[in-house]
Amino acid sequence: MAMMVRSFSAPPVDRREVWRYAGHRGADVEERLSLLLEECIAEAMPRLQYRVAYLELPLPLTCFAPEARAVIEERVTGCHSVMLFAATVGVEMDRLIARYSRTQPSKSLLLDALGSERIEALCDAFCAELAVEKDREGLAALPRFSPGYGKLPLAAQRELIALLDAPRKIGLALNESLLMSPAKSVTAIVGIYKENV
Amino acid sequence: MNFKAFLKEHIFLLDGGMGTLLQARGLQPGELPERWSLTHPDVIVEIHRRYYDAGSHVVNTNTFGANSLKFDAAELENVISAAVANARRAAAESTGAQSKFVALDIGPTGRMLKPYGDLDFEAAVGIFAETVRLGVKYGVDLIFIETMNDSYETKAALLAAKENSTLPVLVSNAYGADGKLMTGATPEAMVAMLEGLGADAVGVNCSLGPKALRPVVEEYLRVASVPVFFKPNAGLPRVIEGKTVYDVAPTEFAGEVAALLGCGVRGAGGCCGTTPDYIAALAAAARGLQPQPIDHKQRTVISSYTHAVVFDREPILIGERINPTGKKRFKEALRAGDMDYILQEGIAEQERGVQVLDVNVGLPEIDEPAMLTAAVTELQAVLDLPLQLDTSDPVAMERALRIYNGKPMLNSVNGKRESMETVFPLAKKYGGVVVALTLDESGIPASAEARVEIARRILREAEHYGIAKKDLIFDPLALTVSADSTAAKETLRAVRMIREELGCHTSLGVSNVSFGLPARDAVNSTYFAMALTAGLSAAIMNPHSAEMMKTYHAYRALAGLDENCADFIAFSETLPATQTTTAVPVTPKTVSENASRLQEAVVKGLRERAAALTAELLKTEPPLSLVEQELIPALNAVGVGFEEKRVFLPQLLMSAEAAKAAFEVIKGAVQGSASPRGKTVIIATVKGDIHDIGKNIVKLLLENYGFAVVDLGKDVAPEAVAREAVRLHAPLVGLSALMTTTVPAMAETIALLRKEAPWCRVMVGGAVLTQEYADSIGADRYARDAMEAVRCAEELLR
């Protein structure tokens, strides 16, 4: 039972997804906008890290406050363990967003959208890898869920971050308002169950 | 023997992992290991004792996370006193015959510092200071700051250690596989900052195994002038049948670490996954190794939160534009507290290729300490260049030095006694490379010899303060050639003499030379070339001068600093091909054609074009009619498109930026004359919330529509909002919040505004807000998006 860290190489950028996050609902993106996005991608990509800290715990859980524990265990009924994870693309993304938010907000907006797309892509990459590894052991993984969504209280974030030793392992910290720094970070829980043979 | 003396003459062995051993003995996930010093003292003593038995000279107390964020005052004192007592007991019980020391272990707080987290730098210093004072009180021999993955937090911890003890301080950082800290610093940048702040030894620990971290350690050895130590993990962890196993065994670990002891590393131990077996193996492998002498490198180096800049053969460009002298627009920005303007200047200079930014925000009517601190905070949040803190106000200098994230340049000291007595103690305490002007009580001597004599005097005086020659850069002062035809030549002689006779680096404010002359660029760039040839190391200059940049790039190519002239060729491609194509092709058009083209440029979001067309139109059109007849209609067209969902947010912003560029040109033209200020709107992201992209978008649009926006930033306390609303008698405040957890802070702010500034209206927005939410917290209006915020403001302030 140890916190582990895994680094990923950059998953390919899904540009449609970035546009969706940026509030561009149109089908066609005009050239000047797509050029601006390409500029953002070129500037951001070399500065991003893709790190995940994770920890597998057997069920029933001995940690988490009773309320959160009940919600988690309900969500993973029938599972024999849960994988906790925290993922981040690093604080450089925050710096880039802040830099342009003061000088060129359109670029800041696209970088922010790119950051959202990147962190989701990282979570997807981690979960895909997890599914493959678990499959080898005859296990399968449920879809991930996060504090603040559904019934799991946002406050569960505190314990998740502490259990994963996230500040030390991947440089992910929580502030007093339960906001994560770096901003483009995700914490989540995945139920692991035995596949019916 | 105290540890400082021991450090000078011995290889020192540190201890190994603690957390992994405690887990093996039943420490539960999420449980605070520091409490075990009180609840399981025998376990802790036994682990410490086994490390001493294995040969460790230094054992770290079980206080990695012992700070006031995790423990209340009483428990913190108990935890630390027990931890020190346990280590002392272990040292007494151990059979090891070596010298034994107890180190106060200090790990990171687990919180991120502002601006990307919410922990204030001085608050972090305060947290570490409490731990340090308790460690000193209970009698540790040294302080061991470790596993720091952020340069800024490392600085807070080291500053706290230095300010609250006289014990030796060892500082260790955790580097990733990319060889950098998680917040971006290179080993060279860290060593520069830590040596500047007076660390007694610097090291590398945690994150990876000895092989993976070897390049980082070698880099430490290359640049450090203090002892280097190494405390890696036992490789990488793997889970095998539910158990954590590290992939480097004790003998292999010991071999790899001891090899580095042979290369100059002076201290070694282990981190996660290492046990007393690893330390015993290491002690065996290190037996008989003699400590390598510490090599004092004469490196003149400064750093930012990411990288170091070294003064050597490469000429260093220091951007001079962040300085109000002779700049009306800059002064206006300073008086209005317009940080965006300062940031833009800095970013533009970086894009032009400077390596350092000079930061001078001194104006007689301004609170310079507050302004310089704010400017440094803002600049280092978004720019990775080292800064040159340029002020004659010692209070401003000290405050900026404290909060600077790296090792800065200080501008300046001079040969006057008072100047040296003020600046040198600051430079010694915080670290920095000091620019020393060769003038004294009797002014600037005419001859180079006399200036060099002052330089010698400054060097001697600096030495008394413990400031090494390498941390001084001399500025022998570029004087105006039009006032004295030999002045320019004499300064160059001084440059050469300082370089050759004193072995010191030099810097010049080149542009002074041409004061009072026409075609100043030609004079400046030629003088720059002459000075470089005379051995000049750095220039404070204007990077927007094409002539200066041409000289810089040409010099590098000619001096053999630019392999295959690659940089020069790349630079030349950014130059306009011929003179004729440089002018913006708008002149031949009629005024009305240009006007409609300006509208088009705004609608299409073309910034440069909008600015150029505005400049052209201003030659014939009054500024106000440009705003009312061109810019506002264009913005309205885009705004309506946005509301009708034909135009999307990114496009709206590009148009707003184009309009802003046009407004900037107009502002420049109408300066001095009463530029019409619109109604004041204060905006802020509420306390606890650090995401302000939405607020910044609202700001941009409000400014476009002529409102005088006062932006209080993010994480703003209710009291600060109320204070400004009262001070400015602001009719409208806009508040944003992103998280449900920060909406209460918004409610609190509104309640306070109702009490203190009852005339003031409040509009709110942000990701989690809805009309219902806004109503429930008593806001006057809810704005769904930035365009609606503009409409709200127009309506509320009609």
Tab-separated table of C-alpha atoms in Angstrom, chain A residues 1-5 7 19 22-28 30 32-33 36 47 49 51 55 57 62-63 90-92 94-110 112-113 154 159 161-163 165-184, chain B residues 23 28-30 64 110-112 116-118 147 149 176-178 181-183 206 237-239 242-244 271-272 305-306 339-340 343-344 347 350-351 378 380-384 405 603-605 607 645 648-651 653-654 657 660 687-693 696-697 700 738-742:
chain	number	residue	atom	x	y	z
A	1	MET	CA	0.000	0.000	0.000
A	2	ALA	CA	2.084	2.852	-1.243
A	3	MET	CA	1.525	6.032	-3.083
A	4	MET	CA	2.863	5.620	-6.581
A	5	VAL	CA	3.620	8.166	-9.246
A	7	SER	CA	4.397	10.220	-15.680
A	19	TRP	CA	-13.123	24.723	-28.714
A	22	ALA	CA	-13.591	27.798	-24.938
A	23	GLY	CA	-17.283	28.378	-25.536
A	24	HIS	CA	-17.069	28.113	-29.294
A	25	ARG	CA	-20.137	26.191	-30.261
A	26	GLY	CA	-19.882	26.743	-33.998
A	27	ALA	CA	-19.024	23.931	-36.351
A	28	ASP	CA	-16.458	25.912	-38.324
A	30	GLU	CA	-12.321	30.578	-38.697
A	32	ARG	CA	-7.539	33.455	-37.359
A	33	LEU	CA	-8.948	31.563	-34.384
A	36	LEU	CA	-4.384	31.440	-32.358
A	47	ARG	CA	5.946	23.372	-20.641
A	49	GLN	CA	3.978	17.820	-17.245
A	51	ARG	CA	1.833	13.389	-13.582
A	55	LEU	CA	-3.039	4.552	-4.405
A	57	LEU	CA	-7.033	0.685	-1.188
A	62	THR	CA	-10.781	2.636	6.824
A	63	CYS	CA	-10.146	6.237	5.831
A	90	GLY	CA	1.628	21.387	-13.653
A	91	VAL	CA	1.785	25.011	-12.584
A	92	GLU	CA	3.296	26.293	-15.836
A	94	ASP	CA	-1.397	28.518	-14.555
A	95	ARG	CA	1.451	30.873	-15.336
A	96	LEU	CA	0.679	30.920	-19.042
A	97	ILE	CA	-3.011	31.542	-18.413
A	98	ALA	CA	-2.181	34.342	-15.967
A	99	ARG	CA	0.369	35.895	-18.284
A	100	TYR	CA	-2.046	36.241	-21.153
A	101	SER	CA	-5.040	37.056	-19.031
A	102	ARG	CA	-3.281	40.354	-18.337
A	103	THR	CA	-2.165	41.044	-21.859
A	104	GLN	CA	-4.209	39.051	-24.353
A	105	PRO	CA	-7.338	37.532	-22.789
A	106	SER	CA	-8.358	35.717	-25.973
A	107	LYS	CA	-5.199	33.662	-25.725
A	108	SER	CA	-5.704	33.201	-22.011
A	109	LEU	CA	-9.164	31.813	-22.694
A	110	LEU	CA	-7.830	29.337	-25.235
A	112	ASP	CA	-7.508	27.766	-20.148
A	113	ALA	CA	-9.610	25.612	-22.454
A	154	LEU	CA	-15.984	18.503	-2.117
A	159	GLU	CA	-8.351	13.422	2.529
A	161	ILE	CA	-4.879	14.843	-1.419
A	162	ALA	CA	-3.403	13.805	1.943
A	163	LEU	CA	-3.692	10.075	1.269
A	165	ASP	CA	0.725	12.726	-0.572
A	166	ALA	CA	-0.043	14.810	-3.641
A	167	PRO	CA	1.833	18.000	-2.673
A	168	ARG	CA	5.052	16.047	-2.385
A	169	LYS	CA	4.545	13.467	-5.104
A	170	ILE	CA	3.174	15.599	-7.925
A	171	GLY	CA	3.225	19.177	-6.614
A	172	LEU	CA	-0.553	19.332	-6.237
A	173	ALA	CA	-1.835	21.263	-3.223
A	174	LEU	CA	-5.199	22.298	-1.894
A	175	ASN	CA	-6.044	25.760	-0.634
A	176	GLU	CA	-8.424	26.674	2.128
A	177	SER	CA	-11.343	27.028	-0.286
A	178	LEU	CA	-10.657	23.481	-1.534
A	179	LEU	CA	-9.364	24.817	-4.826
A	180	MET	CA	-6.515	22.852	-6.324
A	181	SER	CA	-3.198	24.386	-7.320
A	182	PRO	CA	-2.151	23.888	-10.092
A	183	ALA	CA	-5.616	24.714	-11.398
A	184	LYS	CA	-5.555	22.123	-14.156
B	23	GLN	CA	4.233	2.204	7.486
B	28	GLN	CA	-2.052	4.128	8.706
B	29	PRO	CA	-2.626	6.036	5.452
B	30	GLY	CA	-3.544	9.610	6.375
B	64	PHE	CA	9.009	16.436	8.423
B	110	GLY	CA	1.926	20.949	1.635
B	111	ARG	CA	0.352	24.212	0.509
B	112	MET	CA	1.192	26.216	-2.556
B	116	TYR	CA	-0.878	30.129	-7.746
B	117	GLY	CA	-1.811	28.888	-4.308
B	118	ASP	CA	-3.191	30.797	-1.344
B	147	THR	CA	12.157	17.539	-0.252
B	149	ASN	CA	9.802	21.039	-4.833
B	176	GLY	CA	11.780	15.426	-11.259
B	177	ALA	CA	12.895	13.193	-14.094
B	178	ASP	CA	13.249	16.321	-16.250
B	181	LEU	CA	11.780	21.297	-9.609
B	182	MET	CA	8.038	20.931	-10.057
B	183	THR	CA	7.728	24.696	-10.256
B	206	CYS	CA	13.774	12.063	-2.819
B	237	PRO	CA	8.582	1.816	-5.951
B	238	ARG	CA	6.608	-1.100	-7.311
B	239	VAL	CA	3.728	-2.919	-5.740
B	242	GLY	CA	0.296	-5.778	-2.144
B	243	LYS	CA	3.737	-4.816	-0.824
B	244	THR	CA	5.808	-1.863	-1.870
B	271	CYS	CA	15.298	8.899	1.229
B	272	CYS	CA	12.111	6.909	0.485
B	305	TYR	CA	12.254	30.990	-10.404
B	306	THR	CA	13.261	28.924	-13.439
B	339	MET	CA	0.064	46.814	-13.202
B	340	ASP	CA	-1.067	45.487	-16.558
B	343	LEU	CA	3.565	43.728	-17.186
B	344	GLN	CA	3.068	44.519	-20.830
B	347	ILE	CA	6.631	40.995	-21.645
B	350	GLN	CA	11.289	39.677	-23.074
B	351	GLU	CA	9.898	39.113	-26.548
B	378	GLU	CA	3.282	40.600	-10.571
B	380	GLN	CA	7.616	37.125	-11.347
B	381	ALA	CA	4.149	35.589	-11.523
B	382	VAL	CA	4.131	35.642	-15.303
B	383	LEU	CA	7.688	36.297	-16.489
B	384	ASP	CA	10.623	33.951	-16.022
B	405	ASN	CA	11.799	34.329	-6.075
B	603	VAL	CA	-14.549	43.401	-35.744
B	604	LYS	CA	-11.955	40.990	-37.098
B	605	GLY	CA	-9.813	41.284	-33.993
B	607	ARG	CA	-4.660	44.285	-32.944
B	645	LYS	CA	-24.706	33.694	-30.447
B	648	PHE	CA	-18.273	33.293	-29.769
B	649	LEU	CA	-16.261	34.264	-26.730
B	650	PRO	CA	-12.784	33.893	-28.277
B	651	GLN	CA	-13.807	36.178	-31.142
B	653	LEU	CA	-12.117	38.850	-26.884
B	654	MET	CA	-9.988	39.301	-29.975
B	657	GLU	CA	-8.165	43.418	-27.623
B	660	LYS	CA	-7.969	48.150	-26.535
B	687	LYS	CA	-11.403	35.988	-0.956
B	688	GLY	CA	-10.278	32.389	-1.231
B	689	ASP	CA	-10.742	32.319	-4.987
B	690	ILE	CA	-7.666	32.429	-7.152
B	691	HIS	CA	-9.126	31.915	-10.613
B	692	ASP	CA	-9.730	35.225	-12.277
B	693	ILE	CA	-9.834	34.648	-15.995
B	696	ASN	CA	-10.145	39.790	-16.436
B	697	ILE	CA	-12.426	39.366	-19.430
B	700	LEU	CA	-11.265	44.272	-20.691
B	738	LEU	CA	-15.653	30.313	-9.256
B	739	MET	CA	-16.327	27.837	-6.482
B	740	THR	CA	-19.311	27.091	-4.269
B	741	THR	CA	-16.873	27.276	-1.361
B	742	THR	CA	-16.089	30.922	-2.082
